């Protein structure tokens, strides 16, 4: 049985003035996969995520979500805003710094976009929101404002809010980097559950343990390029490139001897 392609990135390039942030990136993600993107700071990882959902417009290349081109037509002309907005509802994104609306309760944060963007029935949205809050362990905080939540709780709300739109793809941009160390585990536990449930995810992270346990594939980037792609069992024990070996050594990852 052939794997169903959810995300296809081909020849993606992006520069900021004289800095080449992405240099001919190719990436394929199939349904149910968890792809972890690793690499040093400045490798282009976050820029890649932002180009996938067109928060940044790439200079060249193409992005396809379930076979549908994102952002531009085949002619290269920009996609109409309404079409781009429709596609974006199918891509959930979880940011480093939560991006919750402070004037809404936890429940209100989850319900806002499905009600006002997807125009779904309130009862249906309310039921889904409560179900997701139970899933991430925050049902008892449903009426609390974000200011009363810990960092880990805010990030779990962010994950639940992204799931409310019923996306086919979830993007995570360093979801634990803004958290105190003791709060990291609760967010990673939710992400592991999503991976086990078959959610298709692309995760930019420095959490080596999570990547090793949850990823179906590791994409290692450096200086705007994809340097290496491998399964976690290969990447973490026998990386193919010296650059990857140096990177893993910084995190104290023990590798097999040559």
Coordinates of C-alpha atoms in Angstrom, one line a residue:
X1 CA 0.0 0.0 0.0
X2 CA 1.5 3.3 -1.1
X3 CA 2.0 6.0 1.5
X4 CA -0.3 9.1 1.1
X5 CA 1.7 12.3 0.6
X6 CA 0.7 15.1 2.9
X7 CA 3.5 17.6 2.4
X8 CA 5.9 17.9 -0.6
X9 CA 8.5 20.7 -0.7
X10 CA 10.6 21.0 -3.9
X11 CA 13.5 23.3 -4.6
X12 CA 12.6 25.8 -1.9
X13 CA 14.9 28.9 -1.7
X14 CA 14.7 31.9 0.6
X15 CA 17.1 34.8 1.1
X16 CA 17.1 37.8 3.5
X17 CA 19.2 40.5 1.8
X18 CA 22.6 38.8 1.4
X19 CA 21.8 35.8 3.6
X20 CA 20.6 32.6 2.0
X21 CA 18.3 31.1 4.6
X22 CA 17.1 28.2 2.5
X23 CA 19.1 26.7 -0.3
X24 CA 17.2 24.3 -2.6
X25 CA 15.3 22.4 0.1
X26 CA 13.4 19.2 -0.8
X27 CA 11.2 17.5 1.8
X28 CA 8.5 14.9 1.7
X29 CA 6.2 13.9 4.5
X30 CA 3.6 11.1 4.3
X31 CA 0.5 10.7 6.3
X32 CA 1.1 9.7 9.9
X33 CA 4.8 10.5 9.9
X34 CA 6.5 12.6 12.5
X35 CA 9.5 14.4 10.9
X36 CA 11.9 16.1 13.3
X37 CA 14.1 18.8 11.9
X38 CA 17.3 19.2 13.7
X39 CA 20.3 21.5 13.3
X40 CA 22.2 24.4 14.8
X41 CA 20.8 27.8 15.3
X42 CA 20.6 29.7 12.0
X43 CA 20.3 26.5 10.0
X44 CA 17.0 27.7 8.4
X45 CA 14.7 25.4 10.3
X46 CA 12.1 28.0 11.4
X47 CA 12.3 29.7 8.1
X48 CA 11.4 26.4 6.4
X49 CA 8.3 26.0 8.6
X50 CA 7.2 29.6 7.9
X51 CA 7.6 29.0 4.2
X52 CA 5.5 25.8 4.3
X53 CA 2.5 27.7 5.6
X54 CA 3.4 30.8 3.6
X55 CA 4.0 33.1 6.6
X56 CA 7.2 33.7 4.6
X57 CA 7.1 33.8 0.8
X58 CA 9.9 31.8 -0.7
X59 CA 11.9 33.2 -3.5
X60 CA 11.8 29.9 -5.5
X61 CA 10.4 26.5 -5.3
X62 CA 7.0 25.0 -4.5
X63 CA 5.0 23.6 -1.5
X64 CA 2.2 21.1 -1.9
X65 CA -0.3 20.1 0.8
X66 CA -2.1 16.9 -0.1
X67 CA -1.3 17.5 -3.7
X68 CA -2.6 21.1 -3.8
X69 CA 0.0 23.9 -4.4
X70 CA 0.3 26.4 -1.6
X71 CA 0.8 30.1 -2.1
X72 CA 1.1 30.3 -5.9
X73 CA -0.5 29.0 -9.1
X74 CA 1.5 26.9 -11.6
X75 CA 2.1 30.1 -13.5
X76 CA 3.9 31.5 -10.5
X77 CA 1.2 34.1 -9.9
X78 CA 0.2 34.6 -6.2
X79 CA -2.8 32.5 -5.0
X80 CA -5.9 34.5 -4.1
X81 CA -6.1 35.4 -0.4
X82 CA -9.3 33.4 0.1
X83 CA -7.7 30.2 -1.4
X84 CA -4.5 30.7 0.8
X85 CA -6.6 31.2 3.9
X86 CA -8.5 28.0 3.1
X87 CA -5.3 26.0 2.8
X88 CA -3.9 27.5 6.0
X89 CA -6.8 26.2 8.0
X90 CA -5.5 22.7 7.1
X91 CA -2.0 23.4 8.5
X92 CA -1.8 23.9 12.3
X93 CA 1.1 25.7 13.8
X94 CA 2.4 25.7 17.3
X95 CA 4.8 28.6 18.1
X96 CA 7.6 29.0 20.6
X97 CA 5.8 31.7 22.5
X98 CA 2.3 30.4 22.7
X99 CA 0.5 33.3 20.9
X100 CA -2.7 32.9 22.9
X101 CA -5.3 35.7 23.0
X102 CA -5.0 37.2 26.5
X103 CA -8.6 38.6 26.6
X104 CA -10.1 35.1 26.0
X105 CA -10.4 32.2 28.4
X106 CA -8.7 28.9 27.5
X107 CA -12.0 27.6 26.1
X108 CA -12.5 30.9 24.2
X109 CA -9.0 30.5 22.6
X110 CA -9.9 27.1 21.3
X111 CA -13.3 28.0 20.0
X112 CA -12.6 31.4 18.3
X113 CA -11.1 30.2 14.9
X114 CA -13.5 27.3 14.2
X115 CA -16.4 29.6 15.0
X116 CA -15.3 32.7 13.0
X117 CA -13.1 31.2 10.3
X118 CA -14.8 27.9 9.6
X119 CA -18.3 29.0 10.6
X120 CA -19.0 25.8 12.4
X121 CA -21.9 25.3 14.8
X122 CA -21.2 26.5 18.3
X123 CA -22.4 23.3 20.0
X124 CA -20.1 21.1 17.8
X125 CA -17.1 23.4 18.4
X126 CA -17.7 23.6 22.2
X127 CA -17.9 19.8 22.4
X128 CA -14.6 19.4 20.4
X129 CA -12.9 22.0 22.6
X130 CA -13.8 20.3 25.8
X131 CA -12.7 16.9 24.4
X132 CA -9.3 18.3 23.3
X133 CA -8.8 20.0 26.7
X134 CA -9.3 16.7 28.4
X135 CA -6.8 15.1 25.9
X136 CA -4.1 17.6 26.9
X137 CA -5.0 17.5 30.6
X138 CA -6.5 21.0 31.0
X139 CA -10.2 20.6 31.1
X140 CA -10.3 22.0 34.7
X141 CA -8.6 25.2 33.4
X142 CA -11.1 25.7 30.6
X143 CA -12.4 29.0 32.1
X144 CA -9.1 30.4 33.1
X145 CA -7.4 33.3 31.3
X146 CA -3.9 32.5 29.8
X147 CA -2.3 34.8 32.4
X148 CA -3.1 32.2 35.1
X149 CA -1.5 29.3 33.3
X150 CA 2.1 28.0 33.5
X151 CA 4.2 28.0 30.4
X152 CA 3.7 24.3 29.9
X153 CA -0.1 24.7 30.2
X154 CA -0.1 27.6 27.7
X155 CA 1.8 25.5 25.2
X156 CA -0.6 22.6 25.7
X157 CA -3.5 25.0 25.0
X158 CA -1.6 26.1 21.9
X159 CA -1.5 22.5 20.7
X160 CA -5.2 22.0 21.4
X161 CA -6.0 25.2 19.6
X162 CA -4.1 24.1 16.5
X163 CA -6.0 20.8 16.6
X164 CA -9.4 22.5 16.7
X165 CA -9.1 23.4 13.0
X166 CA -8.8 19.6 12.2
X167 CA -5.6 20.1 10.3
X168 CA -4.0 17.5 8.1
X169 CA -0.5 18.7 9.1
X170 CA 0.8 20.1 12.4
X171 CA 4.0 22.3 12.4
X172 CA 5.9 22.8 15.7
X173 CA 8.5 25.5 15.9
X174 CA 10.7 24.8 19.0
X175 CA 7.6 24.2 21.1
X176 CA 9.6 23.8 24.4
X177 CA 12.3 26.4 23.9
X178 CA 10.5 29.0 26.0
X179 CA 9.7 26.7 28.8
X180 CA 11.4 26.1 32.2
X181 CA 13.1 22.7 32.1
X182 CA 10.6 21.1 34.6
X183 CA 7.7 22.0 32.3
X184 CA 9.2 20.5 29.1
X185 CA 8.1 17.0 29.8
X186 CA 4.4 17.7 29.9
X187 CA 4.4 19.3 26.5
X188 CA 6.5 16.5 25.0
X189 CA 4.1 13.9 26.4
X190 CA 1.2 15.5 24.5
X191 CA 3.3 15.5 21.3
X192 CA 4.2 11.9 21.8
X193 CA 0.6 10.9 22.2
X194 CA -0.2 12.8 18.9
X195 CA 2.5 10.9 17.1
X196 CA 1.2 7.6 18.5
X197 CA -2.3 8.6 17.3
X198 CA -1.0 9.1 13.7
X199 CA -1.0 12.9 13.5
X200 CA 1.2 14.1 10.7
X201 CA 3.8 16.4 12.2
X202 CA 6.9 18.4 11.3
X203 CA 8.8 19.3 14.4
X204 CA 11.7 21.7 14.7
X205 CA 13.3 20.9 18.1
X206 CA 16.4 20.6 20.1
X207 CA 14.9 17.8 22.3
X208 CA 17.0 14.9 21.2
X209 CA 15.2 12.4 23.4
X210 CA 11.8 13.2 21.8
X211 CA 13.3 13.1 18.3
X212 CA 14.9 9.7 18.9
X213 CA 11.7 8.2 20.4
X214 CA 8.9 9.8 18.3
X215 CA 10.3 10.6 14.9
X216 CA 9.8 8.5 11.8
X217 CA 12.5 10.5 10.0
X218 CA 15.2 13.0 11.0
X219 CA 16.0 15.9 8.7
X220 CA 19.3 17.5 9.7
X221 CA 19.9 21.0 8.4
X222 CA 22.9 23.3 8.4
X223 CA 23.5 26.7 6.6
X224 CA 20.2 26.6 4.8
X225 CA 20.6 23.1 3.4
X226 CA 19.4 19.6 4.1
X227 CA 22.6 17.8 5.0
X228 CA 21.2 14.4 6.0
X229 CA 17.9 12.5 6.1
X230 CA 17.7 9.2 8.0
X231 CA 15.6 7.2 10.4
X232 CA 16.3 8.0 14.1
X233 CA 18.0 4.7 14.8
X234 CA 20.5 5.4 12.1
X235 CA 20.9 9.1 12.6
X236 CA 21.6 8.9 16.3
X237 CA 24.0 6.0 16.2
X238 CA 25.7 6.1 12.8
X239 CA 25.2 9.6 11.2
X240 CA 26.5 9.7 7.7
X241 CA 28.1 13.2 7.8
X242 CA 30.8 14.7 9.9
X243 CA 28.7 17.8 10.5
X244 CA 25.9 15.7 12.0
X245 CA 28.4 13.8 14.2
X246 CA 29.7 17.2 15.5
X247 CA 26.2 18.4 16.2
X248 CA 25.2 15.2 18.1
X249 CA 28.4 15.3 20.1
X250 CA 27.4 18.8 21.4
X251 CA 24.3 17.2 23.0
X252 CA 26.3 14.3 24.5
X253 CA 24.7 11.7 22.1
X254 CA 26.9 8.6 22.1
X255 CA 27.5 7.4 18.6
X256 CA 28.7 4.0 17.3
X257 CA 32.4 3.8 16.7
X258 CA 33.5 3.8 13.0

